[in-house]
């Protein structure tokens, strides 16, 4: 009988604890870096001992600016962009187009950017059916195309929508 009483007490405490945790703002929300309806993202693991931790907006923006300064200071000739995709964790690559390299589909990405004159927002949208599952993915790019600075940032509803609207540019996985 005591066992059932304890189980009932624990069951009643879980909804209360969940409500209290939901009412406490996260550190990012308290700092004003996310909206009140920001989704909770799961943290993926690439290996048992190597956790992938989410990167804050401030750290991610600083990393994009640092890579941009390094690349422009290193005297990259030709067209280049630092591209990053954030979905739980952040992955990024330095895409160079003279010669194409930086990620698995660099040649395709450079060809697509060439047809859009370096404007990621002007890339042609692929005609695909994407599921209506909300799993936000943020794509960011910063670099130079034919000597002019390029900056791009957009949050898509899911990875399918990202791939349909940006082609190979943010296909960091291949």
Short mmCIF file of C-alpha atoms in Angstrom, two decimals, residues 50-158:
data_model
loop_
_atom_site.label_atom_id
_atom_site.label_comp_id
_atom_site.label_asym_id
_atom_site.label_seq_id
_atom_site.Cartn_x
_atom_site.Cartn_y
_atom_site.Cartn_z
CA UNK A 50 31.62 13.86 -27.94
CA UNK A 51 28.49 15.91 -27.23
CA UNK A 52 27.48 18.62 -29.69
CA UNK A 53 26.48 21.65 -27.68
CA UNK A 54 24.18 24.35 -29.03
CA UNK A 55 26.02 27.57 -29.83
CA UNK A 56 24.49 30.84 -28.68
CA UNK A 57 23.56 33.48 -31.25
CA UNK A 58 26.26 35.78 -29.90
CA UNK A 59 28.99 33.11 -30.19
CA UNK A 60 27.78 32.02 -33.64
CA UNK A 61 27.71 35.61 -34.94
CA UNK A 62 31.19 36.18 -33.53
CA UNK A 63 32.48 33.04 -35.24
CA UNK A 64 31.01 34.10 -38.59
CA UNK A 65 32.58 37.57 -38.26
CA UNK A 66 35.94 36.10 -37.18
CA UNK A 67 36.08 33.72 -40.15
CA UNK A 68 35.05 36.56 -42.47
CA UNK A 69 37.82 38.82 -41.15
CA UNK A 70 40.35 35.99 -41.36
CA UNK A 71 39.36 35.09 -44.91
CA UNK A 72 39.38 38.68 -46.13
CA UNK A 73 42.61 39.41 -44.27
CA UNK A 74 44.25 36.32 -45.75
CA UNK A 75 43.69 37.80 -49.21
CA UNK A 76 41.38 35.15 -50.64
CA UNK A 77 41.25 35.69 -54.36
CA UNK A 78 37.96 34.99 -56.06
CA UNK A 79 34.62 34.27 -54.51
CA UNK A 80 34.23 32.82 -51.02
CA UNK A 81 31.59 32.49 -48.32
CA UNK A 82 31.51 31.14 -44.81
CA UNK A 83 28.26 29.16 -44.67
CA UNK A 84 26.73 27.83 -41.45
CA UNK A 85 23.64 25.77 -40.67
CA UNK A 86 22.13 25.71 -37.18
CA UNK A 87 19.69 22.97 -36.19
CA UNK A 88 20.40 22.03 -32.59
CA UNK A 89 24.14 22.51 -33.11
CA UNK A 90 25.99 24.65 -35.65
CA UNK A 91 27.99 23.32 -38.60
CA UNK A 92 29.93 25.59 -40.88
CA UNK A 93 32.37 25.55 -43.76
CA UNK A 94 34.40 28.02 -45.76
CA UNK A 95 33.18 27.66 -49.35
CA UNK A 96 35.66 28.89 -51.94
CA UNK A 97 34.87 28.97 -55.63
CA UNK A 98 38.28 29.52 -57.21
CA UNK A 99 38.75 26.45 -57.27
CA UNK A 100 35.53 25.05 -55.75
CA UNK A 101 36.12 23.50 -52.32
CA UNK A 102 34.90 23.70 -48.74
CA UNK A 103 32.21 21.02 -48.54
CA UNK A 104 31.09 17.91 -50.41
CA UNK A 105 29.00 19.79 -53.01
CA UNK A 106 31.23 22.83 -53.45
CA UNK A 107 31.27 22.67 -57.27
CA UNK A 108 27.45 22.55 -57.42
CA UNK A 109 27.14 25.35 -54.85
CA UNK A 110 29.55 27.60 -56.76
CA UNK A 111 27.72 26.95 -60.05
CA UNK A 112 24.36 27.79 -58.44
CA UNK A 113 25.79 30.96 -56.88
CA UNK A 114 27.27 31.97 -60.24
CA UNK A 115 23.84 31.77 -61.91
CA UNK A 116 22.36 33.92 -59.09
CA UNK A 117 25.31 36.39 -59.18
CA UNK A 118 26.19 35.49 -55.59
CA UNK A 119 22.73 36.36 -54.23
CA UNK A 120 21.55 33.39 -52.14
CA UNK A 121 18.01 34.81 -51.89
CA UNK A 122 17.82 34.81 -55.72
CA UNK A 123 18.61 31.10 -56.10
CA UNK A 124 15.86 29.28 -58.01
CA UNK A 125 13.53 27.28 -55.78
CA UNK A 126 13.39 23.56 -56.48
CA UNK A 127 9.93 22.07 -57.02
CA UNK A 128 9.71 19.55 -54.18
CA UNK A 129 7.07 18.54 -51.64
CA UNK A 130 8.30 19.17 -48.10
CA UNK A 131 6.58 17.78 -44.98
CA UNK A 132 4.76 20.27 -42.79
CA UNK A 133 6.89 19.43 -39.76
CA UNK A 134 8.30 22.40 -37.90
CA UNK A 135 11.95 21.74 -37.11
CA UNK A 136 13.58 25.16 -37.63
CA UNK A 137 16.91 25.42 -39.40
CA UNK A 138 18.85 28.69 -39.65
CA UNK A 139 21.19 29.28 -42.58
CA UNK A 140 23.83 32.01 -42.45
CA UNK A 141 26.43 33.11 -44.98
CA UNK A 142 29.01 35.85 -45.04
CA UNK A 143 31.71 36.48 -47.59
CA UNK A 144 32.58 38.13 -50.91
CA UNK A 145 31.27 37.59 -54.40
CA UNK A 146 32.99 39.43 -57.29
CA UNK A 147 34.48 41.86 -54.78
CA UNK A 148 31.22 42.84 -53.07
CA UNK A 149 30.29 41.75 -49.54
CA UNK A 150 27.57 39.12 -49.15
CA UNK A 151 25.54 38.62 -45.97
CA UNK A 152 22.61 36.21 -45.69
CA UNK A 153 20.56 34.87 -42.80
CA UNK A 154 17.21 33.08 -42.94
CA UNK A 155 15.36 30.59 -40.74
CA UNK A 156 13.49 27.87 -42.61
CA UNK A 157 10.68 25.68 -41.25
CA UNK A 158 12.73 22.49 -41.78
#
